[in-house]
mmCIF file of C-alpha atoms and ligand atoms in Angstrom:
data_model
loop_
_atom_site.group_PDB
_atom_site.id
_atom_site.type_symbol
_atom_site.label_atom_id
_atom_site.label_comp_id
_atom_site.label_asym_id
_atom_site.label_seq_id
_atom_site.Cartn_x
_atom_site.Cartn_y
_atom_site.Cartn_z
ATOM 1 C CA MET A 4 94.000 70.075 69.976
ATOM 2 C CA LYS A 5 92.439 68.754 73.203
ATOM 3 C CA ILE A 6 93.170 69.258 76.907
ATOM 4 C CA THR A 7 94.286 65.914 78.302
ATOM 5 C CA ASN A 8 95.259 66.773 81.862
ATOM 6 C CA ALA A 9 95.678 69.599 84.353
ATOM 7 C CA THR A 10 97.573 69.648 87.647
ATOM 8 C CA VAL A 11 98.088 72.203 90.417
ATOM 9 C CA ASN A 12 101.546 72.915 91.813
ATOM 10 C CA VAL A 13 101.875 74.556 95.236
ATOM 11 C CA CYS A 14 105.334 75.676 96.273
ATOM 12 C CA SER A 15 106.912 78.198 98.600
ATOM 13 C CA PRO A 16 110.266 79.623 97.417
ATOM 14 C CA GLY A 17 110.174 82.342 100.058
ATOM 15 C CA ARG A 18 106.385 82.688 99.816
ATOM 16 C CA ASN A 19 103.507 80.488 98.606
ATOM 17 C CA PHE A 20 102.505 80.209 94.951
ATOM 18 C CA VAL A 21 99.759 78.219 93.220
ATOM 19 C CA THR A 22 100.377 77.265 89.581
ATOM 20 C CA LEU A 23 97.988 75.448 87.257
ATOM 21 C CA LYS A 24 99.550 73.387 84.449
ATOM 22 C CA VAL A 25 97.210 72.449 81.573
ATOM 23 C CA GLU A 26 98.464 69.740 79.189
ATOM 24 C CA THR A 27 97.283 68.892 75.665
ATOM 25 C CA ASP A 28 97.297 65.942 73.260
ATOM 26 C CA GLU A 29 99.855 67.759 71.098
ATOM 27 C CA GLY A 30 102.467 67.883 73.831
ATOM 28 C CA LEU A 31 102.035 71.600 74.539
ATOM 29 C CA TYR A 32 101.222 72.839 78.042
ATOM 30 C CA GLY A 33 100.252 76.167 79.531
ATOM 31 C CA LEU A 34 100.737 77.747 82.956
ATOM 32 C CA GLY A 35 98.375 79.907 85.006
ATOM 33 C CA ASP A 36 98.855 81.667 88.334
ATOM 34 C CA GLY A 37 96.200 80.891 90.946
ATOM 35 C CA THR A 38 97.930 82.475 93.924
ATOM 36 C CA LEU A 39 95.612 84.178 96.432
ATOM 37 C CA ASN A 40 97.765 85.456 99.288
ATOM 38 C CA GLY A 41 96.765 83.804 102.568
ATOM 39 C CA ARG A 42 94.024 81.690 100.959
ATOM 40 C CA GLU A 43 96.100 79.621 98.518
ATOM 41 C CA LEU A 44 94.644 76.205 99.329
ATOM 42 C CA ALA A 45 91.095 77.439 98.753
ATOM 43 C CA VAL A 46 92.004 78.070 95.107
ATOM 44 C CA VAL A 47 93.815 74.710 94.907
ATOM 45 C CA SER A 48 90.668 72.972 96.116
ATOM 46 C CA TYR A 49 88.437 74.945 93.745
ATOM 47 C CA LEU A 50 90.616 73.918 90.821
ATOM 48 C CA THR A 51 91.220 70.278 91.739
ATOM 49 C CA GLU A 52 87.718 69.492 93.044
ATOM 50 C CA HIS A 53 85.512 71.567 90.748
ATOM 51 C CA VAL A 54 87.291 72.803 87.616
ATOM 52 C CA ILE A 55 89.922 70.442 86.224
ATOM 53 C CA SER A 56 87.560 67.544 85.419
ATOM 54 C CA CYS A 57 85.443 69.964 83.334
ATOM 55 C CA LEU A 58 88.455 70.941 81.208
ATOM 56 C CA ILE A 59 89.439 67.480 79.988
ATOM 57 C CA GLY A 60 88.665 66.976 76.287
ATOM 58 C CA ARG A 61 88.058 70.679 75.584
ATOM 59 C CA ASP A 62 89.787 72.701 72.877
ATOM 60 C CA PRO A 63 92.260 75.083 74.618
ATOM 61 C CA PHE A 64 91.781 77.643 71.839
ATOM 62 C CA GLN A 65 88.233 78.252 73.080
ATOM 63 C CA THR A 66 89.279 80.804 75.691
ATOM 64 C CA GLU A 67 86.000 82.748 75.534
ATOM 65 C CA ASP A 68 83.687 79.741 75.767
ATOM 66 C CA ILE A 69 85.715 78.103 78.550
ATOM 67 C CA TRP A 70 85.749 81.396 80.461
ATOM 68 C CA GLN A 71 81.955 81.695 80.159
ATOM 69 C CA TYR A 72 81.554 78.022 81.067
ATOM 70 C CA LEU A 73 83.544 78.487 84.298
ATOM 71 C CA TYR A 74 81.974 81.886 85.149
ATOM 72 C CA ARG A 75 78.325 81.506 84.195
ATOM 73 C CA GLY A 76 78.315 77.743 84.462
ATOM 74 C CA GLY A 77 79.585 77.849 88.046
ATOM 75 C CA TYR A 78 76.317 79.571 89.119
ATOM 76 C CA TRP A 79 78.011 81.020 92.213
ATOM 77 C CA ARG A 80 79.669 83.899 90.444
ATOM 78 C CA ARG A 81 82.485 86.272 91.386
ATOM 79 C CA GLY A 82 84.630 86.346 94.509
ATOM 80 C CA PRO A 83 88.423 86.113 94.863
ATOM 81 C CA VAL A 84 88.672 82.305 95.023
ATOM 82 C CA THR A 85 86.431 81.634 92.029
ATOM 83 C CA MET A 86 88.016 84.336 89.892
ATOM 84 C CA ALA A 87 91.576 83.353 90.831
ATOM 85 C CA ALA A 88 90.786 79.797 89.714
ATOM 86 C CA ILE A 89 89.251 81.050 86.461
ATOM 87 C CA GLY A 90 92.246 83.370 86.050
ATOM 88 C CA ALA A 91 94.668 80.474 86.343
ATOM 89 C CA VAL A 92 92.801 78.471 83.694
ATOM 90 C CA ASP A 93 92.562 81.454 81.368
ATOM 91 C CA MET A 94 96.255 82.334 81.603
ATOM 92 C CA ALA A 95 97.187 78.707 80.881
ATOM 93 C CA LEU A 96 94.946 78.601 77.802
ATOM 94 C CA TRP A 97 96.419 81.809 76.372
ATOM 95 C CA ASP A 98 99.887 80.373 77.038
ATOM 96 C CA ILE A 99 98.966 77.246 75.043
ATOM 97 C CA LYS A 100 97.425 79.348 72.261
ATOM 98 C CA GLY A 101 100.577 81.423 71.890
ATOM 99 C CA LYS A 102 102.792 78.349 71.874
ATOM 100 C CA ALA A 103 100.568 76.588 69.308
ATOM 101 C CA LEU A 104 100.652 79.656 67.028
ATOM 102 C CA ASN A 105 104.355 80.193 67.740
ATOM 103 C CA THR A 106 103.822 83.785 68.843
ATOM 104 C CA PRO A 107 104.051 85.758 72.114
ATOM 105 C CA VAL A 108 100.664 86.318 73.755
ATOM 106 C CA TYR A 109 100.798 90.091 73.235
ATOM 107 C CA ASN A 110 100.347 89.443 69.513
ATOM 108 C CA LEU A 111 97.027 87.784 70.310
ATOM 109 C CA LEU A 112 95.876 90.799 72.355
ATOM 110 C CA GLY A 113 96.324 93.396 69.625
ATOM 111 C CA GLY A 114 100.080 93.374 69.147
ATOM 112 C CA ARG A 115 102.570 95.912 70.459
ATOM 113 C CA SER A 116 100.996 99.288 71.334
ATOM 114 C CA ARG A 117 104.365 100.494 72.729
ATOM 115 C CA ASN A 118 107.958 99.422 73.052
ATOM 116 C CA GLY A 119 107.937 98.648 76.749
ATOM 117 C CA VAL A 120 105.651 98.694 79.802
ATOM 118 C CA LEU A 121 106.198 101.540 82.284
ATOM 119 C CA VAL A 122 106.568 100.042 85.766
ATOM 120 C CA TYR A 123 106.837 101.380 89.301
ATOM 121 C CA ALA A 124 109.065 100.170 92.095
ATOM 122 C CA HIS A 125 108.403 99.937 95.830
ATOM 123 C CA ALA A 126 110.466 102.015 98.260
ATOM 124 C CA ASN A 127 109.930 101.984 101.979
ATOM 125 C CA GLY A 128 111.732 103.030 105.132
ATOM 126 C CA ALA A 129 111.252 103.164 108.882
ATOM 127 C CA ASP A 130 111.083 106.974 108.694
ATOM 128 C CA ILE A 131 111.219 109.789 106.140
ATOM 129 C CA GLU A 132 115.011 109.789 105.877
ATOM 130 C CA HIS A 133 115.205 106.036 105.240
ATOM 131 C CA THR A 134 112.341 106.239 102.772
ATOM 132 C CA ILE A 135 114.119 109.008 100.853
ATOM 133 C CA ASP A 136 117.200 106.779 100.669
ATOM 134 C CA ALA A 137 115.067 103.878 99.436
ATOM 135 C CA VAL A 138 113.464 106.022 96.711
ATOM 136 C CA ALA A 139 116.949 107.153 95.651
ATOM 137 C CA ARG A 140 118.046 103.511 95.326
ATOM 138 C CA GLU A 141 115.127 102.669 93.036
ATOM 139 C CA ILE A 142 115.770 105.737 90.893
ATOM 140 C CA ASP A 143 119.409 104.664 90.657
ATOM 141 C CA ARG A 144 118.176 101.260 89.458
ATOM 142 C CA GLY A 145 116.471 103.064 86.586
ATOM 143 C CA TYR A 146 112.864 103.283 87.757
ATOM 144 C CA LEU A 147 110.959 106.334 86.534
ATOM 145 C CA ALA A 148 108.139 105.727 89.020
ATOM 146 C CA VAL A 149 108.422 104.809 92.697
ATOM 147 C CA ARG A 150 105.816 104.019 95.349
ATOM 148 C CA ALA A 151 106.846 105.442 98.720
ATOM 149 C CA GLN A 152 105.657 104.028 102.051
ATOM 150 C CA SER A 153 107.115 105.228 105.342
ATOM 151 C CA GLY A 154 107.011 104.171 108.945
ATOM 152 C CA ILE A 155 104.858 106.477 111.058
ATOM 153 C CA PRO A 156 106.206 108.153 114.197
ATOM 154 C CA GLY A 157 104.582 106.563 117.243
ATOM 155 C CA LEU A 158 103.637 103.292 115.493
ATOM 156 C CA ASP A 159 105.818 100.167 115.731
ATOM 157 C CA SER A 160 104.944 98.962 112.225
ATOM 158 C CA THR A 161 102.686 99.800 109.326
ATOM 159 C CA TYR A 162 101.624 98.508 105.928
ATOM 160 C CA GLY A 163 104.258 98.470 103.236
ATOM 161 C CA VAL A 164 107.288 98.956 105.481
ATOM 162 C CA ALA A 165 109.682 96.022 105.762
ATOM 163 C CA LYS A 166 110.877 94.833 109.142
ATOM 164 C CA GLY A 167 114.664 94.737 109.407
ATOM 165 C CA ASN A 168 116.526 94.632 106.119
ATOM 166 C CA LYS A 169 114.348 91.961 104.474
ATOM 167 C CA PRO A 170 112.308 92.920 101.407
ATOM 168 C CA TYR A 171 108.680 93.678 102.254
ATOM 169 C CA GLU A 172 106.509 90.533 102.165
ATOM 170 C CA PRO A 173 103.002 90.919 103.605
ATOM 171 C CA ALA A 174 102.151 87.281 104.271
ATOM 172 C CA GLU A 175 103.815 85.857 107.361
ATOM 173 C CA ARG A 176 104.010 82.171 108.224
ATOM 174 C CA GLY A 177 102.090 81.120 111.278
ATOM 175 C CA LEU A 178 98.947 82.851 112.536
ATOM 176 C CA PRO A 179 98.232 86.467 111.545
ATOM 177 C CA SER A 180 100.503 89.044 113.167
ATOM 178 C CA GLU A 181 98.754 92.079 114.642
ATOM 179 C CA SER A 182 99.795 95.669 114.198
ATOM 180 C CA LEU A 183 98.456 98.914 115.659
ATOM 181 C CA TRP A 184 97.249 101.861 113.636
ATOM 182 C CA SER A 185 96.515 105.540 114.091
ATOM 183 C CA THR A 186 94.872 107.407 111.235
ATOM 184 C CA GLU A 187 95.638 110.692 112.968
ATOM 185 C CA LYS A 188 99.369 109.966 113.093
ATOM 186 C CA TYR A 189 99.304 108.766 109.483
ATOM 187 C CA LEU A 190 97.511 111.876 108.202
ATOM 188 C CA GLN A 191 99.899 114.161 110.066
ATOM 189 C CA HIS A 192 102.930 112.316 108.704
ATOM 190 C CA THR A 193 102.252 111.474 105.063
ATOM 191 C CA PRO A 194 102.153 115.000 103.541
ATOM 192 C CA LYS A 195 105.540 115.658 105.195
ATOM 193 C CA LEU A 196 106.952 112.571 103.455
ATOM 194 C CA PHE A 197 105.930 113.718 99.984
ATOM 195 C CA GLU A 198 106.954 117.316 100.594
ATOM 196 C CA ARG A 199 110.450 115.990 101.392
ATOM 197 C CA LEU A 200 110.463 113.608 98.427
ATOM 198 C CA ARG A 201 109.525 116.310 95.941
ATOM 199 C CA LYS A 202 112.107 118.679 97.465
ATOM 200 C CA ARG A 203 114.812 116.010 97.134
ATOM 201 C CA PHE A 204 113.931 114.521 93.726
ATOM 202 C CA GLY A 205 112.150 117.340 91.884
ATOM 203 C CA PRO A 206 109.031 117.178 89.709
ATOM 204 C CA ASP A 207 109.876 114.491 87.156
ATOM 205 C CA VAL A 208 109.946 111.177 89.014
ATOM 206 C CA HIS A 209 106.458 109.667 89.329
ATOM 207 C CA LEU A 210 105.617 109.250 93.002
ATOM 208 C CA LEU A 211 102.870 106.877 94.126
ATOM 209 C CA HIS A 212 101.400 106.035 97.514
ATOM 210 C CA ASP A 213 99.185 103.237 98.808
ATOM 211 C CA CYS A 214 96.700 104.139 101.567
ATOM 212 C CA HIS A 215 95.705 100.480 101.643
ATOM 213 C CA HIS A 216 91.969 100.939 102.278
ATOM 214 C CA ARG A 217 92.467 102.659 105.644
ATOM 215 C CA LEU A 218 90.763 106.022 105.392
ATOM 216 C CA THR A 219 87.195 107.225 105.472
ATOM 217 C CA PRO A 220 86.229 109.116 102.339
ATOM 218 C CA ILE A 221 86.563 112.500 104.020
ATOM 219 C CA GLU A 222 89.947 111.567 105.549
ATOM 220 C CA ALA A 223 91.090 110.498 102.085
ATOM 221 C CA ALA A 224 89.750 113.766 100.666
ATOM 222 C CA ARG A 225 91.827 115.676 103.213
ATOM 223 C CA LEU A 226 94.952 113.676 102.386
ATOM 224 C CA GLY A 227 94.376 114.023 98.642
ATOM 225 C CA LYS A 228 94.073 117.807 98.993
ATOM 226 C CA GLU A 229 97.207 118.031 101.129
ATOM 227 C CA LEU A 230 99.151 115.928 98.581
ATOM 228 C CA GLU A 231 98.056 118.013 95.576
ATOM 229 C CA PRO A 232 101.163 120.290 95.619
ATOM 230 C CA PHE A 233 103.319 117.143 95.219
ATOM 231 C CA HIS A 234 101.558 115.899 92.090
ATOM 232 C CA LEU A 235 101.389 112.180 92.879
ATOM 233 C CA PHE A 236 100.960 109.761 90.004
ATOM 234 C CA TRP A 237 98.225 108.212 92.191
ATOM 235 C CA MET A 238 96.887 107.739 95.687
ATOM 236 C CA GLU A 239 95.970 104.060 95.903
ATOM 237 C CA ASP A 240 93.087 102.367 97.717
ATOM 238 C CA PRO A 241 92.249 105.491 99.746
ATOM 239 C CA THR A 242 89.155 103.899 101.275
ATOM 240 C CA PRO A 243 87.580 100.413 101.365
ATOM 241 C CA ALA A 244 86.050 100.322 97.901
ATOM 242 C CA GLU A 245 83.028 98.165 98.637
ATOM 243 C CA LEU A 246 81.186 101.472 99.046
ATOM 244 C CA ALA A 247 81.725 102.900 95.567
ATOM 245 C CA GLU A 248 80.019 106.168 96.545
ATOM 246 C CA GLY A 249 82.873 106.799 98.982
ATOM 247 C CA LEU A 250 85.157 107.335 96.003
ATOM 248 C CA GLY A 251 82.633 109.869 94.729
ATOM 249 C CA ILE A 252 83.041 111.917 97.908
ATOM 250 C CA ILE A 253 86.839 111.900 97.542
ATOM 251 C CA ARG A 254 86.477 113.016 93.935
ATOM 252 C CA GLN A 255 84.556 116.110 94.981
ATOM 253 C CA HIS A 256 87.504 117.377 97.008
ATOM 254 C CA THR A 257 90.774 116.596 95.306
ATOM 255 C CA THR A 258 92.545 116.336 91.965
ATOM 256 C CA THR A 259 95.074 113.811 93.262
ATOM 257 C CA PRO A 260 94.591 110.825 90.909
ATOM 258 C CA ILE A 261 92.958 107.759 92.485
ATOM 259 C CA ALA A 262 93.766 104.097 91.813
ATOM 260 C CA VAL A 263 91.734 101.158 93.096
ATOM 261 C CA GLY A 264 91.019 97.575 92.153
ATOM 262 C CA GLU A 265 93.597 95.094 93.416
ATOM 263 C CA VAL A 266 90.944 93.467 95.623
ATOM 264 C CA PHE A 267 88.347 93.494 92.824
ATOM 265 C CA ASN A 268 87.718 90.389 90.784
ATOM 266 C CA THR A 269 85.109 91.249 88.176
ATOM 267 C CA ILE A 270 84.073 94.309 86.202
ATOM 268 C CA TRP A 271 80.960 94.509 88.379
ATOM 269 C CA ASP A 272 83.150 95.604 91.315
ATOM 270 C CA ALA A 273 84.392 98.596 89.335
ATOM 271 C CA LYS A 274 81.502 99.401 87.009
ATOM 272 C CA ILE A 275 80.086 102.457 88.785
ATOM 273 C CA LEU A 276 83.571 103.755 89.679
ATOM 274 C CA ILE A 277 84.471 103.700 85.996
ATOM 275 C CA GLU A 278 81.183 105.067 84.676
ATOM 276 C CA LYS A 279 81.235 107.977 87.157
ATOM 277 C CA GLN A 280 84.974 108.528 86.546
ATOM 278 C CA TRP A 281 85.518 108.449 90.301
ATOM 279 C CA ILE A 282 88.896 106.797 89.683
ATOM 280 C CA ASP A 283 91.798 107.358 87.294
ATOM 281 C CA TYR A 284 93.403 103.894 87.302
ATOM 282 C CA ILE A 285 91.895 100.424 87.593
ATOM 283 C CA ARG A 286 94.299 98.016 89.317
ATOM 284 C CA MET A 287 92.615 94.648 88.803
ATOM 285 C CA THR A 288 95.163 91.963 88.089
ATOM 286 C CA VAL A 289 95.302 89.064 85.633
ATOM 287 C CA ALA A 290 95.445 86.459 88.401
ATOM 288 C CA HIS A 291 92.569 87.719 90.559
ATOM 289 C CA ALA A 292 90.265 89.125 87.861
ATOM 290 C CA GLY A 293 89.610 85.985 85.882
ATOM 291 C CA GLY A 294 92.601 86.154 83.548
ATOM 292 C CA LEU A 295 93.390 87.950 80.304
ATOM 293 C CA THR A 296 89.986 87.261 78.747
ATOM 294 C CA HIS A 297 88.176 89.266 81.438
ATOM 295 C CA LEU A 298 90.863 91.860 82.115
ATOM 296 C CA LYS A 299 90.875 92.900 78.446
ATOM 297 C CA LYS A 300 87.141 93.611 78.700
ATOM 298 C CA VAL A 301 87.706 95.642 81.875
ATOM 299 C CA ALA A 302 90.449 97.681 80.198
ATOM 300 C CA ASP A 303 88.313 98.360 77.130
ATOM 301 C CA PHE A 304 85.372 99.482 79.297
ATOM 302 C CA ALA A 305 87.694 101.698 81.341
ATOM 303 C CA ALA A 306 89.154 103.224 78.171
ATOM 304 C CA LEU A 307 85.716 104.645 77.279
ATOM 305 C CA HIS A 308 85.908 106.710 80.498
ATOM 306 C CA HIS A 309 89.475 108.115 80.348
ATOM 307 C CA ILE A 310 90.627 105.483 82.834
ATOM 308 C CA ARG A 311 93.933 103.661 82.496
ATOM 309 C CA THR A 312 95.221 100.374 83.826
ATOM 310 C CA GLY A 313 97.594 100.136 86.782
ATOM 311 C CA CYS A 314 97.677 96.418 87.419
ATOM 312 C CA HIS A 315 98.601 95.036 90.800
ATOM 313 C CA GLY A 316 101.962 93.262 90.683
ATOM 314 C CA ALA A 317 103.105 92.513 94.206
ATOM 315 C CA THR A 318 105.360 89.546 94.946
ATOM 316 C CA ASP A 319 102.289 87.560 96.003
ATOM 317 C CA LEU A 320 101.496 87.234 92.312
ATOM 318 C CA SER A 321 103.855 84.761 90.687
ATOM 319 C CA PRO A 322 106.163 85.327 87.701
ATOM 320 C CA VAL A 323 103.432 83.665 85.617
ATOM 321 C CA SER A 324 101.153 86.595 86.480
ATOM 322 C CA MET A 325 103.946 89.103 85.881
ATOM 323 C CA ALA A 326 104.567 87.595 82.447
ATOM 324 C CA ALA A 327 100.860 87.707 81.577
ATOM 325 C CA ALA A 328 100.584 91.271 82.913
ATOM 326 C CA LEU A 329 103.444 92.392 80.683
ATOM 327 C CA HIS A 330 101.938 90.862 77.541
ATOM 328 C CA PHE A 331 98.678 92.584 78.484
ATOM 329 C CA GLY A 332 100.459 95.871 79.271
ATOM 330 C CA LEU A 333 102.373 95.871 75.982
ATOM 331 C CA ALA A 334 99.179 95.486 73.963
ATOM 332 C CA VAL A 335 96.353 97.301 75.788
ATOM 333 C CA HIS A 336 95.886 100.856 74.544
ATOM 334 C CA ASN A 337 95.030 102.513 77.857
ATOM 335 C CA LEU A 338 98.002 101.280 79.835
ATOM 336 C CA GLY A 339 98.764 103.458 82.841
ATOM 337 C CA ILE A 340 101.533 101.659 84.676
ATOM 338 C CA GLN A 341 102.397 98.170 85.965
ATOM 339 C CA GLU A 342 103.442 97.471 89.537
ATOM 340 C CA HIS A 343 106.778 95.678 89.770
ATOM 341 C CA MET A 344 107.995 94.144 92.990
ATOM 342 C CA PRO A 345 110.942 91.945 91.903
ATOM 343 C CA HIS A 346 110.638 88.360 93.094
ATOM 344 C CA SER A 347 113.300 86.612 95.156
ATOM 345 C CA ALA A 348 116.134 84.736 93.454
ATOM 346 C CA GLU A 349 114.572 81.448 94.631
ATOM 347 C CA THR A 350 111.278 82.374 93.004
ATOM 348 C CA ASP A 351 112.942 83.397 89.742
ATOM 349 C CA ALA A 352 114.780 80.057 89.702
ATOM 350 C CA VAL A 353 111.543 78.112 90.165
ATOM 351 C CA PHE A 354 109.839 80.202 87.453
ATOM 352 C CA PRO A 355 112.397 80.829 84.678
ATOM 353 C CA HIS A 356 111.056 83.599 82.433
ATOM 354 C CA GLY A 357 111.820 85.781 79.439
ATOM 355 C CA TYR A 358 110.629 89.121 80.789
ATOM 356 C CA SER A 359 113.160 91.812 81.690
ATOM 357 C CA PHE A 360 113.550 95.297 83.184
ATOM 358 C CA HIS A 361 115.485 98.162 81.655
ATOM 359 C CA GLY A 362 115.433 101.920 82.115
ATOM 360 C CA GLY A 363 112.106 102.079 83.925
ATOM 361 C CA TYR A 364 110.262 99.779 81.541
ATOM 362 C CA MET A 365 109.630 96.037 81.381
ATOM 363 C CA TYR A 366 109.509 93.794 78.338
ATOM 364 C CA PRO A 367 107.651 90.458 78.162
ATOM 365 C CA GLY A 368 110.076 88.949 75.672
ATOM 366 C CA ASP A 369 109.186 87.296 72.374
ATOM 367 C CA GLU A 370 109.008 83.642 73.308
ATOM 368 C CA PRO A 371 105.819 81.936 72.126
ATOM 369 C CA GLY A 372 103.081 82.015 74.756
ATOM 370 C CA LEU A 373 103.673 83.803 78.074
ATOM 371 C CA GLY A 374 107.412 83.081 78.115
ATOM 372 C CA VAL A 375 107.554 81.628 81.617
ATOM 373 C CA ASP A 376 108.086 78.086 82.865
ATOM 374 C CA LEU A 377 107.883 76.112 86.109
ATOM 375 C CA ASP A 378 110.804 74.001 87.293
ATOM 376 C CA GLU A 379 108.738 71.371 89.116
ATOM 377 C CA LYS A 380 111.771 69.518 90.459
ATOM 378 C CA LEU A 381 113.136 72.675 92.062
ATOM 379 C CA ALA A 382 109.667 73.739 93.222
ATOM 380 C CA ALA A 383 109.388 70.478 95.166
ATOM 381 C CA LYS A 384 112.247 71.677 97.369
ATOM 382 C CA TYR A 385 110.014 74.486 98.659
ATOM 383 C CA PRO A 386 106.924 72.931 100.216
ATOM 384 C CA TYR A 387 103.859 75.001 101.048
ATOM 385 C CA GLN A 388 103.755 76.645 104.469
ATOM 386 C CA ARG A 389 100.519 78.214 105.622
ATOM 387 C CA ALA A 390 100.825 81.982 105.850
ATOM 388 C CA TYR A 391 98.462 84.814 106.687
ATOM 389 C CA LEU A 392 98.183 88.478 105.913
ATOM 390 C CA PRO A 393 98.426 90.624 109.046
ATOM 391 C CA ILE A 394 95.558 91.922 111.159
ATOM 392 C CA ASN A 395 95.383 95.626 112.007
ATOM 393 C CA ARG A 396 93.872 97.245 115.088
ATOM 394 C CA LYS A 397 93.394 100.859 116.169
ATOM 395 C CA LEU A 398 95.320 101.963 119.219
ATOM 396 C CA ASP A 399 92.216 101.287 121.343
ATOM 397 C CA GLY A 400 92.114 97.691 120.091
ATOM 398 C CA THR A 401 89.302 98.090 117.560
ATOM 399 C CA LEU A 402 89.781 95.690 114.654
ATOM 400 C CA PHE A 403 90.614 97.783 111.585
ATOM 401 C CA ASP A 404 91.501 97.471 107.900
ATOM 402 C CA TRP A 405 95.010 96.181 107.287
HETATM 403 C C1 LIG B 6 99.720 96.124 97.956
HETATM 404 C C2 LIG B 6 99.942 94.664 98.091
HETATM 405 O O1 LIG B 6 101.171 95.990 96.121
HETATM 406 C C3 LIG B 6 100.208 96.602 96.618
HETATM 407 O O2 LIG B 6 99.634 97.557 96.090
HETATM 408 O O3 LIG B 6 98.427 96.548 98.198
HETATM 409 O O4 LIG B 6 101.217 94.507 98.623
HETATM 410 C C4 LIG B 6 98.965 93.914 98.964
HETATM 411 O O5 LIG B 6 99.097 94.348 100.291
HETATM 412 C C5 LIG B 6 99.273 92.440 98.848
HETATM 413 O O6 LIG B 6 99.205 92.086 97.499
HETATM 414 C C6 LIG B 6 98.300 91.630 99.660
HETATM 415 O O7 LIG B 6 98.565 90.268 99.453
HETATM 416 MG MG1 LIG B 7 97.929 98.195 97.034
#
């Protein structure tokens, strides 16, 4: 079998997605997600200008060699754009491989290690009361794990909280919006939120929270300690993780489990965090971490250090990524949990798929390959619209982490 062509589809059914389609001389094709929220066209250019011509004529079964060719052969290694492009190629090749062997991709990753993939929902509200109601709704939908994000008294907006009654979508069309932030207000407020959630829902539901890279290590240590009585499943991205040693400081002070990695794109970003066991979950995602070929290596390395996966799965990763993540999550031994933000109806129509949700778990389905498709005719009705992630500033105007 040989690769004969590859094209990149960019569409925007509610938000932008980048999809690579790799075609073969045997009529099979595979799909890969190359979406990088707010930088989509950079990945499109990387694929169309620098990658696709190198794929023509290759054997799509050679996932390892093609991955190494694109990673080592590119010379300029790592980074979100490069690894998202490699991720899109890799997903598409595994999709082709599964279709050619008439088997779902999870069978090529070790087969079923479990019946279904535990997932967590997002719940958010303008204040504690509304957030409690939102958590209740997700529990009623069958989720066993819920991430809770609340508006903060004294701040007009904050990460993870939808504006109005629209679902939360971080990228906004037009230039970046700006929001104001106060760590002090956030640290005063957040323990109250989880005290109320535990009081209302008891000890069994898994509660998660995303700090979204906004704390210093010692602030995160304080928050982790104050959240300990509420037994969170994890505290996510407590501090910007470029400084790995910062996670080591947090670890000295609290037993609240830590999850990082959605902004990482190779194992090198997480190596010391894993070796030192400064984290409990690694959240790198199929789309941004170079695809299934690389993510399997990351998971296996993490498994040696008691660390489980907790892959990123926000709506800015397409249903192609969600499908790949579920095949990965069904097979990998050290699965922790998979993030699940349901896509919009428009998105699901553009990307028909076989995966499903039931009783707190998701199932990739048993179609050959990844079990997801792209309706190119429908996609054409949703043209790309530039969008940006927001900018965050402290109350005094200092530019801060969003
Ligand atoms: C968040 C994301 O889902 C999460 O854990 O951190 O919503 C993140 O803000 C977006 O993926 C950024 O594009
Ligand atoms: Mg996050």
